[in-house]
Each structure stands twice: as structure tokens, then as C-alpha cells.
Short mmCIF file of C-alpha atoms in Angstrom, two decimals:
data_model
loop_
_atom_site.label_atom_id
_atom_site.label_comp_id
_atom_site.label_asym_id
_atom_site.label_seq_id
_atom_site.Cartn_x
_atom_site.Cartn_y
_atom_site.Cartn_z
CA UNK A 67 -30.27 -19.53 13.96
CA UNK A 68 -31.02 -16.87 11.37
CA UNK A 69 -32.38 -18.46 8.19
CA UNK A 70 -29.31 -17.98 5.97
CA UNK A 71 -27.07 -19.34 8.70
CA UNK A 72 -29.41 -22.27 9.31
CA UNK A 73 -29.40 -23.15 5.59
CA UNK A 74 -25.60 -22.97 5.48
CA UNK A 75 -25.31 -25.16 8.57
CA UNK A 76 -27.75 -27.67 7.04
CA UNK A 77 -25.53 -27.98 3.99
CA UNK A 78 -22.46 -28.38 6.19
CA UNK A 79 -24.29 -31.05 8.19
CA UNK A 80 -24.69 -33.15 5.05
CA UNK A 81 -20.96 -32.84 4.33
CA UNK A 82 -20.19 -33.57 7.98
CA UNK A 83 -22.21 -36.78 7.99
CA UNK A 84 -20.39 -38.03 4.92
CA UNK A 85 -16.97 -37.15 6.34
CA UNK A 86 -17.90 -38.68 9.69
CA UNK A 87 -18.90 -41.94 8.00
CA UNK A 88 -15.60 -42.01 6.07
CA UNK A 89 -13.60 -41.22 9.22
CA UNK A 90 -15.33 -43.94 11.24
CA UNK A 91 -14.79 -46.40 8.39
CA UNK A 92 -11.05 -45.64 8.27
CA UNK A 93 -10.59 -45.52 12.02
CA UNK A 94 -12.83 -48.39 13.03
CA UNK A 95 -11.37 -48.89 16.45
CA UNK A 96 -10.28 -46.63 19.26
CA UNK A 97 -6.66 -46.70 20.35
CA UNK A 98 -7.89 -46.20 23.90
CA UNK A 99 -7.33 -49.17 26.19
CA UNK A 100 -7.75 -48.13 29.80
CA UNK A 101 -6.43 -50.88 32.10
CA UNK A 102 -9.07 -52.23 34.50
CA UNK A 103 -9.01 -51.17 38.14
CA UNK A 104 -8.68 -54.42 40.09
CA UNK A 105 -8.63 -53.13 43.68
CA UNK A 106 -12.13 -53.38 45.28
CA UNK A 107 -11.41 -49.98 46.84
CA UNK A 108 -12.21 -48.37 43.46
CA UNK A 109 -15.79 -49.65 43.62
CA UNK A 110 -16.51 -47.58 46.75
CA UNK A 111 -17.94 -44.08 46.67
CA UNK A 112 -16.27 -41.14 48.39
CA UNK A 113 -19.11 -41.19 50.90
CA UNK A 114 -18.41 -44.79 51.81
CA UNK A 115 -14.63 -44.34 51.88
CA UNK A 116 -14.92 -41.31 54.14
CA UNK A 117 -17.01 -43.39 56.54
CA UNK A 118 -14.51 -46.24 56.51
CA UNK A 119 -11.62 -43.84 57.12
CA UNK A 120 -13.45 -42.24 60.07
CA UNK A 121 -14.11 -45.67 61.55
CA UNK A 122 -10.49 -46.74 60.91
CA UNK A 123 -11.55 -49.65 58.72
CA UNK A 124 -9.20 -48.33 56.05
CA UNK A 125 -6.42 -45.74 56.20
CA UNK A 126 -6.40 -42.45 54.34
CA UNK A 127 -2.87 -43.32 53.22
CA UNK A 128 -4.11 -46.49 51.52
CA UNK A 129 -6.89 -44.64 49.71
CA UNK A 130 -4.73 -41.73 48.59
CA UNK A 131 -1.83 -43.94 47.57
CA UNK A 132 -4.04 -46.30 45.55
CA UNK A 133 -5.62 -43.39 43.68
CA UNK A 134 -2.23 -41.87 42.96
CA UNK A 135 -1.07 -45.19 41.50
CA UNK A 136 -4.28 -45.42 39.47
CA UNK A 137 -3.70 -41.90 38.13
CA UNK A 138 -0.19 -42.87 37.04
CA UNK A 139 -1.57 -46.00 35.40
CA UNK A 140 -4.19 -44.26 33.26
CA UNK A 141 -2.66 -40.86 32.59
CA UNK A 142 -0.30 -42.21 29.95
CA UNK A 143 -3.47 -43.06 27.99
CA UNK A 144 -5.36 -39.85 28.76
CA UNK A 145 -2.91 -36.98 29.33
CA UNK A 146 -5.51 -35.63 31.76
CA UNK A 147 -3.22 -34.65 34.66
CA UNK A 148 -1.04 -31.59 34.07
CA UNK A 149 0.42 -31.10 37.55
CA UNK A 150 0.33 -33.04 40.79
CA UNK A 151 1.05 -32.83 44.49
CA UNK A 152 1.42 -36.55 45.09
CA UNK A 153 4.11 -36.26 47.77
CA UNK A 154 2.21 -33.59 49.69
CA UNK A 155 -1.01 -35.61 49.43
CA UNK A 156 0.68 -38.70 50.88
CA UNK A 157 2.01 -36.65 53.79
CA UNK A 158 -1.42 -35.14 54.44
CA UNK A 159 -3.02 -38.60 54.34
CA UNK A 160 -0.54 -39.87 56.94
CA UNK A 161 -1.35 -36.87 59.13
CA UNK A 162 -5.04 -37.76 58.91
CA UNK A 163 -4.29 -41.33 59.99
CA UNK A 164 -2.14 -40.13 62.87
CA UNK A 165 -4.88 -37.81 64.07
CA UNK A 166 -7.30 -40.73 64.10
CA UNK A 167 -4.85 -42.86 66.09
CA UNK A 168 -4.43 -40.16 68.71
CA UNK A 169 -8.19 -39.67 68.77
CA UNK A 170 -7.88 -35.96 68.04
CA UNK A 171 -11.32 -36.19 66.44
CA UNK A 172 -14.18 -38.50 67.33
CA UNK A 173 -16.26 -40.12 64.59
CA UNK A 174 -19.33 -37.95 65.13
CA UNK A 175 -17.33 -34.72 65.00
CA UNK A 176 -15.59 -35.77 61.79
CA UNK A 177 -18.85 -36.72 60.10
CA UNK A 178 -20.34 -33.35 60.97
CA UNK A 179 -17.39 -30.99 60.55
CA UNK A 180 -14.99 -32.85 58.23
CA UNK A 181 -17.12 -35.19 56.11
CA UNK A 182 -14.33 -35.59 53.50
CA UNK A 183 -11.63 -36.37 56.07
CA UNK A 184 -8.76 -38.19 54.35
CA UNK A 185 -10.49 -38.43 50.95
CA UNK A 186 -8.55 -37.46 47.79
CA UNK A 187 -10.04 -35.12 45.17
CA UNK A 188 -8.94 -33.60 41.87
CA UNK A 189 -9.38 -30.14 40.36
CA UNK A 190 -9.68 -28.45 36.98
CA UNK A 191 -6.42 -26.60 36.24
CA UNK A 192 -8.07 -23.19 35.89
CA UNK A 193 -9.12 -23.32 39.57
CA UNK A 194 -6.37 -22.22 41.95
CA UNK A 195 -4.74 -24.95 44.04
CA UNK A 196 -1.78 -23.57 45.97
CA UNK A 197 1.51 -24.77 44.52
CA UNK A 198 -0.06 -26.30 41.40
CA UNK A 199 -0.13 -25.20 37.77
CA UNK A 200 -2.41 -22.21 37.19
CA UNK A 201 -1.93 -21.27 33.54
CA UNK A 202 -5.42 -21.39 32.04
CA UNK A 203 -3.72 -23.20 29.17
CA UNK A 204 -2.08 -19.94 28.01
CA UNK A 205 1.53 -20.31 26.82
CA UNK A 206 2.59 -16.94 28.24
CA UNK A 207 1.52 -18.19 31.70
CA UNK A 208 3.59 -21.37 31.47
CA UNK A 209 5.30 -22.26 34.77
CA UNK A 210 2.90 -20.05 36.78
CA UNK A 211 1.71 -21.72 39.98
CA UNK A 212 -1.17 -20.69 42.20
CA UNK A 213 0.01 -18.83 45.28
CA UNK A 214 -3.14 -19.57 47.26
CA UNK A 215 -6.20 -21.80 47.11
CA UNK A 216 -9.43 -20.69 45.51
CA UNK A 217 -12.23 -20.28 48.06
CA UNK A 218 -13.86 -23.50 46.92
CA UNK A 219 -10.62 -25.43 47.51
CA UNK A 220 -10.35 -23.95 51.01
CA UNK A 221 -13.86 -25.26 51.75
CA UNK A 222 -12.97 -28.78 50.63
CA UNK A 223 -9.66 -28.75 52.52
CA UNK A 224 -11.44 -27.56 55.67
CA UNK A 225 -13.81 -30.51 55.24
CA UNK A 226 -10.79 -32.84 55.27
CA UNK A 227 -10.37 -33.37 51.52
CA UNK A 228 -6.88 -33.87 50.10
CA UNK A 229 -6.13 -32.34 46.66
CA UNK A 230 -4.07 -34.74 44.56
CA UNK A 231 -3.66 -33.12 41.14
CA UNK A 232 -4.98 -30.58 38.64
CA UNK A 233 -6.34 -31.59 35.23
CA UNK A 234 -6.20 -30.35 31.67
CA UNK A 235 -8.45 -27.76 30.01
CA UNK A 236 -8.84 -26.13 26.59
CA UNK A 237 -6.92 -22.90 26.20
CA UNK A 238 -8.59 -20.22 28.40
CA UNK A 239 -11.50 -22.68 28.85
CA UNK A 240 -12.76 -21.87 25.35
CA UNK A 241 -13.51 -25.00 23.38
CA UNK A 242 -14.89 -28.51 23.26
CA UNK A 243 -11.50 -30.15 22.64
CA UNK A 244 -9.14 -30.35 25.63
CA UNK A 245 -6.11 -28.90 23.88
CA UNK A 246 -3.70 -26.10 24.76
CA UNK A 247 -0.12 -25.16 23.82
CA UNK A 248 1.12 -25.79 27.36
CA UNK A 249 -0.03 -29.35 28.02
CA UNK A 250 -1.38 -30.73 24.73
CA UNK A 251 -4.54 -32.79 24.19
CA UNK A 252 -6.55 -34.98 26.58
CA UNK A 253 -8.30 -38.12 25.32
CA UNK A 254 -11.77 -39.38 26.05
CA UNK A 255 -11.79 -42.12 28.71
CA UNK A 256 -13.85 -44.49 26.53
CA UNK A 257 -12.73 -43.82 22.97
CA UNK A 258 -9.69 -41.80 21.88
CA UNK A 259 -11.38 -40.85 18.61
CA UNK A 260 -13.86 -38.72 20.53
CA UNK A 261 -13.33 -35.51 22.48
CA UNK A 262 -13.31 -35.58 26.27
CA UNK A 263 -15.48 -32.47 26.10
CA UNK A 264 -14.86 -28.94 27.27
CA UNK A 265 -14.00 -27.30 29.30
CA UNK A 266 -13.83 -29.66 32.30
CA UNK A 267 -12.74 -32.57 30.12
CA UNK A 268 -9.55 -33.39 32.02
CA UNK A 269 -11.57 -33.91 35.19
CA UNK A 270 -14.23 -35.93 33.38
CA UNK A 271 -11.69 -38.19 31.64
CA UNK A 272 -9.86 -38.93 34.89
CA UNK A 273 -13.14 -39.70 36.65
CA UNK A 274 -14.44 -41.81 33.77
CA UNK A 275 -11.25 -43.86 33.84
CA UNK A 276 -11.81 -44.59 37.54
CA UNK A 277 -8.76 -42.58 38.63
CA UNK A 278 -10.58 -39.96 40.66
CA UNK A 279 -13.40 -40.08 43.18
CA UNK A 280 -14.63 -36.51 43.18
CA UNK A 281 -13.59 -33.53 41.11
CA UNK A 282 -14.32 -29.85 40.68
CA UNK A 283 -15.16 -28.27 37.33
CA UNK A 284 -16.80 -25.05 36.16
CA UNK A 285 -19.88 -24.66 33.98
CA UNK A 286 -20.64 -21.61 31.80
CA UNK A 287 -22.56 -23.38 29.04
CA UNK A 288 -22.37 -27.09 29.75
CA UNK A 289 -18.68 -27.20 30.69
CA UNK A 290 -19.34 -29.65 33.54
CA UNK A 291 -22.30 -31.59 32.12
CA UNK A 292 -21.05 -32.23 28.58
CA UNK A 293 -17.62 -33.62 29.58
CA UNK A 294 -19.36 -35.66 32.29
CA UNK A 295 -21.68 -37.11 29.67
CA UNK A 296 -18.92 -37.92 27.18
CA UNK A 297 -16.97 -39.72 29.91
CA UNK A 298 -19.89 -41.49 31.59
CA UNK A 299 -19.94 -39.78 35.00
CA UNK A 300 -22.15 -37.45 37.02
CA UNK A 301 -21.78 -33.70 36.60
CA UNK A 302 -23.78 -31.11 38.50
CA UNK A 303 -24.35 -27.44 37.73
CA UNK A 304 -25.72 -25.88 40.92
CA UNK A 305 -27.87 -22.80 41.15
CA UNK A 306 -25.54 -19.90 40.27
CA UNK A 307 -24.38 -17.66 43.09
CA UNK A 308 -24.37 -20.21 45.90
CA UNK A 309 -20.69 -21.14 45.43
CA UNK A 310 -17.95 -18.54 45.17
CA UNK A 311 -16.12 -18.54 41.82
CA UNK A 312 -13.13 -16.57 43.11
CA UNK A 313 -9.88 -18.15 41.99
CA UNK A 314 -10.99 -19.16 38.48
CA UNK A 315 -9.17 -18.45 35.21
CA UNK A 316 -10.50 -16.56 33.39
CA UNK A 317 -12.30 -14.72 36.18
CA UNK A 318 -15.98 -13.90 35.82
CA UNK A 319 -17.35 -10.38 35.77
CA UNK A 320 -20.59 -9.66 37.58
CA UNK A 321 -22.78 -10.48 34.55
CA UNK A 322 -21.10 -13.80 33.82
CA UNK A 323 -21.56 -14.85 37.43
CA UNK A 324 -25.30 -15.02 36.86
CA UNK A 325 -24.97 -18.15 34.77
CA UNK A 326 -21.50 -19.49 35.54
CA UNK A 327 -20.73 -21.68 38.52
CA UNK A 328 -18.37 -24.27 39.91
CA UNK A 329 -19.81 -27.76 40.03
CA UNK A 330 -18.95 -31.21 41.39
CA UNK A 331 -18.20 -34.21 39.16
CA UNK A 332 -18.37 -37.74 40.58
CA UNK A 333 -18.63 -41.39 39.67
CA UNK A 334 -21.35 -42.08 42.22
CA UNK A 335 -24.57 -40.10 42.72
CA UNK A 336 -24.47 -40.05 46.51
CA UNK A 337 -21.16 -38.18 46.37
CA UNK A 338 -22.88 -35.23 44.67
CA UNK A 339 -24.96 -34.66 47.76
CA UNK A 340 -21.97 -35.03 50.08
CA UNK A 341 -19.88 -32.67 47.98
CA UNK A 342 -22.63 -30.08 47.72
CA UNK A 343 -23.04 -30.00 51.50
CA UNK A 344 -19.36 -29.11 51.74
CA UNK A 345 -19.41 -26.56 48.93
CA UNK A 346 -22.44 -24.73 50.32
CA UNK A 347 -21.47 -24.91 54.00
CA UNK A 348 -20.62 -21.20 54.03
CA UNK A 349 -23.38 -20.12 51.65
CA UNK A 350 -26.02 -17.69 52.82
CA UNK A 351 -28.59 -19.72 50.87
CA UNK A 352 -29.94 -22.79 52.65
CA UNK A 353 -30.51 -25.54 50.08
CA UNK A 354 -31.98 -27.91 52.71
CA UNK A 355 -29.71 -30.69 51.48
CA UNK A 356 -30.36 -32.65 54.67
CA UNK A 357 -34.12 -32.68 54.06
CA UNK A 358 -35.18 -36.00 52.46
CA UNK A 359 -36.88 -35.74 49.07
CA UNK A 360 -40.17 -37.62 48.67
CA UNK A 361 -40.05 -38.69 45.02
CA UNK A 362 -43.75 -39.53 45.12
CA UNK A 363 -44.50 -35.83 45.52
CA UNK A 364 -42.53 -34.82 42.41
CA UNK A 365 -43.98 -34.02 39.02
CA UNK A 366 -41.79 -35.33 36.24
CA UNK A 367 -41.87 -33.73 32.79
CA UNK A 368 -39.78 -34.89 29.87
CA UNK A 369 -38.81 -33.94 26.34
CA UNK A 370 -36.92 -36.27 24.02
CA UNK A 371 -35.55 -33.52 21.80
CA UNK A 372 -35.35 -29.76 22.23
CA UNK A 373 -34.72 -28.59 18.68
CA UNK A 374 -35.55 -30.41 15.44
CA UNK A 375 -35.40 -27.25 13.34
CA UNK A 376 -33.37 -26.62 10.21
CA UNK A 377 -29.63 -26.95 10.79
CA UNK A 378 -29.81 -28.86 14.07
CA UNK A 379 -28.50 -32.39 14.03
CA UNK A 380 -31.18 -34.79 15.31
CA UNK A 381 -31.01 -36.38 18.74
CA UNK A 382 -29.91 -40.00 18.40
CA UNK A 383 -32.61 -42.65 18.73
CA UNK A 384 -30.70 -44.19 21.64
CA UNK A 385 -30.78 -40.97 23.65
CA UNK A 386 -34.47 -40.47 22.87
CA UNK A 387 -35.17 -43.96 24.13
CA UNK A 388 -32.99 -43.29 27.16
CA UNK A 389 -35.06 -40.24 28.12
CA UNK A 390 -38.28 -42.22 27.64
CA UNK A 391 -36.99 -45.08 29.81
CA UNK A 392 -36.17 -42.64 32.59
CA UNK A 393 -39.64 -41.09 32.34
CA UNK A 394 -41.32 -44.51 32.31
CA UNK A 395 -39.38 -45.52 35.41
CA UNK A 396 -41.05 -42.77 37.40
CA UNK A 397 -44.42 -43.36 35.77
CA UNK A 398 -44.29 -47.06 36.66
CA UNK A 399 -43.67 -46.08 40.28
CA UNK A 400 -46.84 -44.03 40.45
CA UNK A 401 -45.13 -40.64 40.12
CA UNK A 402 -46.86 -37.99 38.04
CA UNK A 403 -45.06 -38.13 34.67
CA UNK A 404 -45.94 -36.44 31.39
CA UNK A 405 -44.39 -34.95 28.31
CA UNK A 406 -43.62 -31.26 28.74
CA UNK A 407 -47.05 -29.63 28.20
CA UNK A 408 -45.85 -26.16 27.21
CA UNK A 409 -44.99 -25.23 23.64
CA UNK A 410 -41.26 -25.54 23.17
CA UNK A 411 -39.73 -23.06 20.68
CA UNK A 412 -37.95 -24.23 17.57
CA UNK A 413 -35.15 -21.71 18.00
CA UNK A 414 -33.56 -22.81 21.28
CA UNK A 415 -30.09 -22.42 19.74
CA UNK A 416 -30.80 -18.76 18.97
CA UNK A 417 -32.26 -18.10 22.41
CA UNK A 418 -29.33 -19.72 24.21
CA UNK A 419 -26.70 -18.06 22.02
CA UNK A 420 -28.24 -14.58 22.01
CA UNK A 421 -28.93 -14.57 25.74
CA UNK A 422 -25.34 -15.65 26.45
CA UNK A 423 -23.83 -13.08 24.10
CA UNK A 424 -25.94 -10.34 25.69
CA UNK A 425 -24.10 -10.71 28.99
CA UNK A 426 -20.78 -12.32 28.04
CA UNK A 427 -17.98 -9.77 28.18
CA UNK A 428 -15.38 -11.17 25.80
CA UNK A 429 -13.19 -8.07 26.07
CA UNK A 430 -13.04 -8.58 29.81
CA UNK A 431 -11.85 -12.16 29.25
CA UNK A 432 -9.25 -11.16 26.65
CA UNK A 433 -7.87 -8.35 28.82
CA UNK A 434 -6.89 -10.93 31.44
CA UNK A 435 -4.49 -12.57 28.98
CA UNK A 436 -2.50 -9.30 29.01
CA UNK A 437 -1.77 -9.38 25.30
CA UNK A 438 -2.87 -6.10 23.65
CA UNK A 439 -2.07 -7.49 20.21
CA UNK A 440 -4.62 -10.25 20.69
CA UNK A 441 -7.52 -7.86 21.18
CA UNK A 442 -6.54 -5.50 18.35
CA UNK A 443 -5.44 -8.02 15.75
CA UNK A 444 -7.47 -11.16 16.37
CA UNK A 445 -7.84 -11.90 12.63
CA UNK A 446 -4.08 -11.63 12.12
CA UNK A 447 -3.46 -13.96 15.04
CA UNK A 448 -5.99 -16.46 13.66
CA UNK A 449 -4.22 -16.39 10.29
CA UNK A 450 -0.90 -17.03 12.00
CA UNK A 451 -2.40 -19.98 13.86
CA UNK A 452 -3.54 -21.55 10.58
CA UNK A 453 0.10 -21.42 9.49
CA UNK A 454 1.33 -22.82 12.79
CA UNK A 455 2.95 -19.51 13.74
CA UNK A 456 0.77 -18.43 16.68
CA UNK A 457 1.25 -19.14 20.37
CA UNK A 458 -2.53 -19.59 20.64
CA UNK A 459 -4.71 -22.45 19.46
CA UNK A 460 -7.03 -22.09 16.48
CA UNK A 461 -9.86 -23.26 18.69
CA UNK A 462 -9.57 -20.38 21.16
CA UNK A 463 -8.95 -17.70 18.53
CA UNK A 464 -11.87 -18.82 16.38
CA UNK A 465 -14.21 -18.87 19.37
CA UNK A 466 -13.10 -15.42 20.51
CA UNK A 467 -13.58 -14.05 16.99
CA UNK A 468 -17.13 -15.40 16.74
CA UNK A 469 -18.08 -14.25 20.23
CA UNK A 470 -16.66 -10.76 19.73
CA UNK A 471 -18.63 -10.37 16.53
CA UNK A 472 -21.79 -11.78 18.20
CA UNK A 473 -22.06 -13.91 15.06
CA UNK A 474 -24.57 -14.08 13.41
CA UNK A 475 -26.76 -11.69 15.41
CA UNK A 476 -27.54 -8.01 15.03
CA UNK A 477 -28.36 -5.90 18.09
CA UNK A 478 -32.07 -6.22 17.37
CA UNK A 479 -31.67 -10.02 17.05
CA UNK A 480 -29.96 -10.20 20.44
CA UNK A 481 -32.76 -8.22 22.04
CA UNK A 482 -35.50 -10.24 20.36
CA UNK A 483 -34.16 -13.68 21.30
CA UNK A 484 -33.24 -12.56 24.81
CA UNK A 485 -36.87 -11.54 25.36
CA UNK A 486 -38.06 -14.89 23.97
CA UNK A 487 -35.75 -16.58 26.46
CA UNK A 488 -37.29 -14.63 29.32
CA UNK A 489 -40.77 -15.73 28.21
CA UNK A 490 -39.72 -19.39 28.01
CA UNK A 491 -38.02 -19.23 31.40
CA UNK A 492 -41.16 -17.83 32.95
CA UNK A 493 -43.29 -20.58 31.43
CA UNK A 494 -41.01 -23.24 32.86
CA UNK A 495 -41.01 -21.63 36.28
CA UNK A 496 -44.81 -21.41 36.28
CA UNK A 497 -45.14 -25.04 35.22
CA UNK A 498 -42.61 -26.62 37.51
CA UNK A 499 -43.08 -24.51 40.61
CA UNK A 500 -41.60 -26.12 43.72
CA UNK A 501 -42.11 -29.77 42.86
CA UNK A 502 -41.23 -30.21 39.19
CA UNK A 503 -38.45 -32.08 37.43
CA UNK A 504 -37.67 -31.73 33.75
CA UNK A 505 -35.80 -34.59 32.00
CA UNK A 506 -34.25 -33.99 28.59
CA UNK A 507 -31.07 -34.87 26.65
CA UNK A 508 -27.74 -33.39 27.68
CA UNK A 509 -26.63 -33.41 24.05
CA UNK A 510 -27.79 -34.69 20.69
CA UNK A 511 -25.30 -37.56 20.48
CA UNK A 512 -23.19 -39.70 22.80
CA UNK A 513 -19.89 -38.26 21.62
CA UNK A 514 -18.16 -35.84 19.24
CA UNK A 515 -15.24 -36.84 17.06
CA UNK A 516 -12.29 -34.66 18.03
CA UNK A 517 -11.67 -33.52 14.46
CA UNK A 518 -15.29 -32.45 13.90
CA UNK A 519 -16.29 -30.58 17.07
CA UNK A 520 -17.43 -27.42 15.27
CA UNK A 521 -19.90 -29.45 13.24
CA UNK A 522 -21.91 -30.20 16.39
CA UNK A 523 -21.49 -26.87 18.16
CA UNK A 524 -25.20 -25.97 18.06
CA UNK A 525 -25.91 -28.93 20.32
CA UNK A 526 -24.34 -26.98 23.20
CA UNK A 527 -27.68 -25.15 23.37
CA UNK A 528 -29.14 -28.20 25.14
CA UNK A 529 -27.01 -27.29 28.16
CA UNK A 530 -26.45 -23.57 27.69
CA UNK A 531 -30.15 -22.72 27.75
CA UNK A 532 -30.27 -23.73 31.41
CA UNK A 533 -27.20 -21.65 32.26
CA UNK A 534 -29.08 -18.72 30.79
CA UNK A 535 -32.16 -19.56 32.88
CA UNK A 536 -30.13 -20.13 36.06
CA UNK A 537 -31.61 -23.58 36.74
CA UNK A 538 -29.62 -26.28 38.52
CA UNK A 539 -28.94 -29.28 36.31
CA UNK A 540 -27.26 -32.63 36.68
CA UNK A 541 -25.87 -35.00 34.07
CA UNK A 542 -26.77 -38.62 34.87
CA UNK A 543 -24.99 -41.56 33.17
CA UNK A 544 -27.54 -44.05 31.88
CA UNK A 545 -25.39 -46.85 30.49
CA UNK A 546 -23.59 -47.34 27.17
CA UNK A 547 -24.75 -47.18 23.58
CA UNK A 548 -24.07 -49.89 21.00
CA UNK A 549 -20.64 -48.37 20.33
CA UNK A 550 -19.64 -48.50 23.98
CA UNK A 551 -20.00 -44.74 24.53
CA UNK A 552 -21.83 -43.28 27.52
CA UNK A 553 -25.44 -42.18 27.22
CA UNK A 554 -26.59 -39.38 29.50
CA UNK A 555 -29.80 -37.89 30.72
CA UNK A 556 -29.94 -34.41 32.15
CA UNK A 557 -32.44 -33.22 34.77
CA UNK A 558 -33.41 -29.64 35.30
CA UNK A 559 -35.17 -28.59 38.46
CA UNK A 560 -36.77 -25.15 38.73
CA UNK A 561 -38.18 -23.23 41.65
CA UNK A 562 -40.68 -20.47 42.11
CA UNK A 563 -40.48 -17.34 40.07
CA UNK A 564 -39.79 -15.21 43.13
CA UNK A 565 -36.13 -16.17 43.34
CA UNK A 566 -33.50 -18.22 41.72
CA UNK A 567 -34.25 -21.89 41.97
CA UNK A 568 -32.42 -23.11 45.06
CA UNK A 569 -34.01 -26.56 45.15
CA UNK A 570 -30.83 -28.29 43.98
CA UNK A 571 -31.61 -31.26 46.24
CA UNK A 572 -34.26 -32.46 43.76
CA UNK A 573 -31.55 -32.85 41.12
CA UNK A 574 -29.44 -34.89 43.51
CA UNK A 575 -32.29 -37.13 44.67
CA UNK A 576 -33.45 -37.91 41.14
CA UNK A 577 -29.87 -38.61 40.02
CA UNK A 578 -29.50 -41.14 42.83
CA UNK A 579 -32.80 -42.81 41.92
CA UNK A 580 -31.79 -43.15 38.25
CA UNK A 581 -28.41 -44.54 39.24
CA UNK A 582 -30.15 -47.15 41.36
CA UNK A 583 -32.49 -48.06 38.51
CA UNK A 584 -30.08 -48.01 35.57
CA UNK A 585 -26.61 -48.62 37.02
CA UNK A 586 -24.80 -45.30 36.65
CA UNK A 587 -21.11 -45.21 35.79
CA UNK A 588 -19.68 -48.11 33.77
CA UNK A 589 -15.85 -48.46 33.76
CA UNK A 590 -14.17 -48.12 30.33
CA UNK A 591 -12.64 -51.58 30.74
CA UNK A 592 -16.16 -53.02 31.07
CA UNK A 593 -17.24 -51.07 28.01
CA UNK A 594 -14.36 -52.53 26.02
CA UNK A 595 -15.48 -56.03 26.93
CA UNK A 596 -19.11 -55.37 26.03
#
């Protein structure tokens, strides 16, 4: 960040660390106490459950009903679910079972054409699910329901998936705290003192609590990967452009679509691959997801921290060690592994922020709220919110104000850092080519205290830089830290410079390998006992 801003942030970081220590001393324990899931069904992946349903070893009704009961059990702790279609989902599950009894579909046909047959899934509230809440967290849209499914939901339904509920988001998807004036705040699945992460935090919390199998989020700067990390699950940001984003609130203009995408969130790595096959079934880009990945042919590069410059909070020692362990795993298996050999810039936060602001059309986003006063008098509205007199949250208004002002960049700054980003992107593409994997932290710490999210905002650059570059990226849970919070590692796979990197399958294969080696998702109840 510009020097004066960096100095100011450094001073604030000192204050933040003191306040954080005091807060953690006062609130020594989380009030979160997610009840354990005792049914063995919850230990099975969506891939395995779909197979068992096809083979009539278990009924779709049983699976859907058990997950509905689990959602009811944990949602009183999380406030993650904002609307549901439980009755409709039960009916649809029974229809699936009846179709199997009458042999309307054979097993082979289902596996090929409806690989999610009878499997429940959940959805971020800002993605249209017909008949469900579709407010974007905006009070003026309260009671609005989606009149049709988003294209991505149609794909999943056509593959046999059964939508069960929609989950909470920050107001207009702007913020790291899942809070809006319509549905309130969502808690982290592991520790209520920490944020569930934005903006797909409702999905991540429900998944982390073991109350969902597969979910759909959206990622414009880490909005799938960060919540997935904070709640200990897998989150995947595919190559942009391969999945339609129609039906999202707020909608994306043509520029935003270059780095914003829908992405799957799961508890088990193999479900990412299954889900991606469904989501890209109508795509004109062939990702070759059915082609096996030979890990021995990969080149693995790693970096334990991406920005140690003035003002950036340091990456925790646990996360650094986590990245190193992942790298050593591949090295010990004879796979080419080395620390990233190119010079990494010290101003990643500036590059990520400037490049995003260069294409982000905030006026386009505000216009969709249909409140002319908001665009003209944003400062007045922010002042009203500080006095509790606004219908908007301070979080959204403050973010809009900063983004509109392109704070703290001038036009020349935006141009300069955008060009630096293009140079860095090219270096990574040249290095990684068609067989490279880059492992680095998803974030600088394992969690953010809900009351101090702005103090760690610069850490978003760890994810946002890869939205800017258009690289696919997956968040991989790598166990728990000493405080019982999830630790994540993020992989970034890049392709040739001639096109956007459509080798998403490398991300999925490496995620599955790391899950096998390190265990993957750990239920919150197990974390509490640790």
C-alpha cells in the first residue's frame, strides 16, 4: 500500500494486537458447541452416497431427511440457513426413490447423465433458487423470492441434485462478516468468536458443521476460499468464464466476470471433481476432468508467505509449517518440488487491490439496489448507520465508500500497479506452464475475530491476487491449529499464456492427494474434544 497508508496500518496493527490479546483474555472460550453427528451416513461423501442411492443400498429419502434434521440441529447455533424448501426436498427425494423402484433409470444411465441423483445440496442466498429467499441481504428486498432457478441450479437439478435450503450472506455480498439487516449474523462452525468469512460464509459454516454435503458459493476475491478455510472445508474457485454467473445478486458486468465465478464447496475432495463435472457439463471449454492426473509429472512450487512488507500482518508459524509439510509430502514422493524461484513482489496487496479496482464497477452494483439516495449521499448514509438509523449495515456502506473512492490510489497508482500485476502474472504463467502447481497460504491466520475484521483486511490479497490473474484455486483443509481452528493450504494451478488456465483438474487432483495425506475436514465436535 502507499507508504503513508502502510505506516498508518502498521500503527493500527500494534493497537489491534493489543486489543486482540485483551479480547481473547476476556472471552477465553467460544460459546459454540456444535452437537456431534452420530449417524454414519454423515461420514460418506456425496460421491459415495450418490452411488449407494443408484444401487438402492440407501434411499434418497433417508439421505435428504437426515440432512434436513442435521440442519435443524445445528442452525440454532449457526444461523446459517435463511430459507428452506424442506417439504419440497422430501417430496423430490421420494420421487427419486420411486423412479428407482420402477426402474425408470438404470444404474449406468444415472451415473452418466444424473450423477447427483437423489443427493441434497445447499446454496448461497444470493444465487437464485426458485421459491427461496433472494434478497441479497438488502432490507428493501425482504420477502422477495426467486421466480426461477439460476442457470447453475438448473444444471445441478438436471443432474439429479435436490436443493434443500439457501444460506446467509453479508449485505450485498460486501464484507467478511456474515451480517445483514434481513437475517442477522452467522457464526463460525468452530468458534463463535470468529467470523464465518465472507461472502459465502453461510454455506461454509453449514458445511463445516457437517450439515451439508455440497454447496454453491461465489468468489470475487476469496469469497469461496476464505469462508471454506475458516470453517475447515474445501472451496474451489474455477477458471472464470466456464460457469455461467446468471442469477447472482448483485449481478456481474462484463468486466467483473473476468475474475468472478461460482464455485463448489464440499467436505470431501472427491466431491469437488464430481460437482465440477456437473457444473461444466454445458461449458464450451473442455476441462478434461475425466483424464487422470499423474502427480509424478507435476512440478510443485511453494511460498510460505506472500507479503512481509510494512503494514501486513505476518503469516502464522502454523500456516507456514503447514505449507512446508504439504511441499515436503510431494518432495518425499519423488515429485519435483521447490520454493517459487521467481522474485515475488513486496506489494501484492497494492497489485491485487489496484487491479480489482480498475475493473470493478461499484456504481453498477449500487444501481441494482435501486436506491438513488445511496449513490448520491453515501457519507450521510454511513453517518446514519453509526447512529443506528440506517437500513444498511456499516460494513456494506464502509466498503462501498472505500471502493468508490478507489482508496488510497490515484489514477496513476492504479495504472502502475495494474501493469505490475500483468508482469507478475506473465512470470507465473511462464514458470508453471502446463504442469505446475503453486502452494501458498489462503490467508495469514486461521481465523478473524468478528469484531476486528477490518484489521486483517489486507490479507484478502492472498486470495484476490489469483482472481485478478484468472487462475483456478482450491482451498484445502489441513487439520486444526492449537486453538482448534482450521488450517488451510491453497493451491493455484496455471496454464499456458495463450489462454486462460483451464487445467482445473490439477487443483482437484492435488486437493484429493493432500486430503489423503493429512485427513481433510475435521468435525467441530472432534475439534472441541481435542
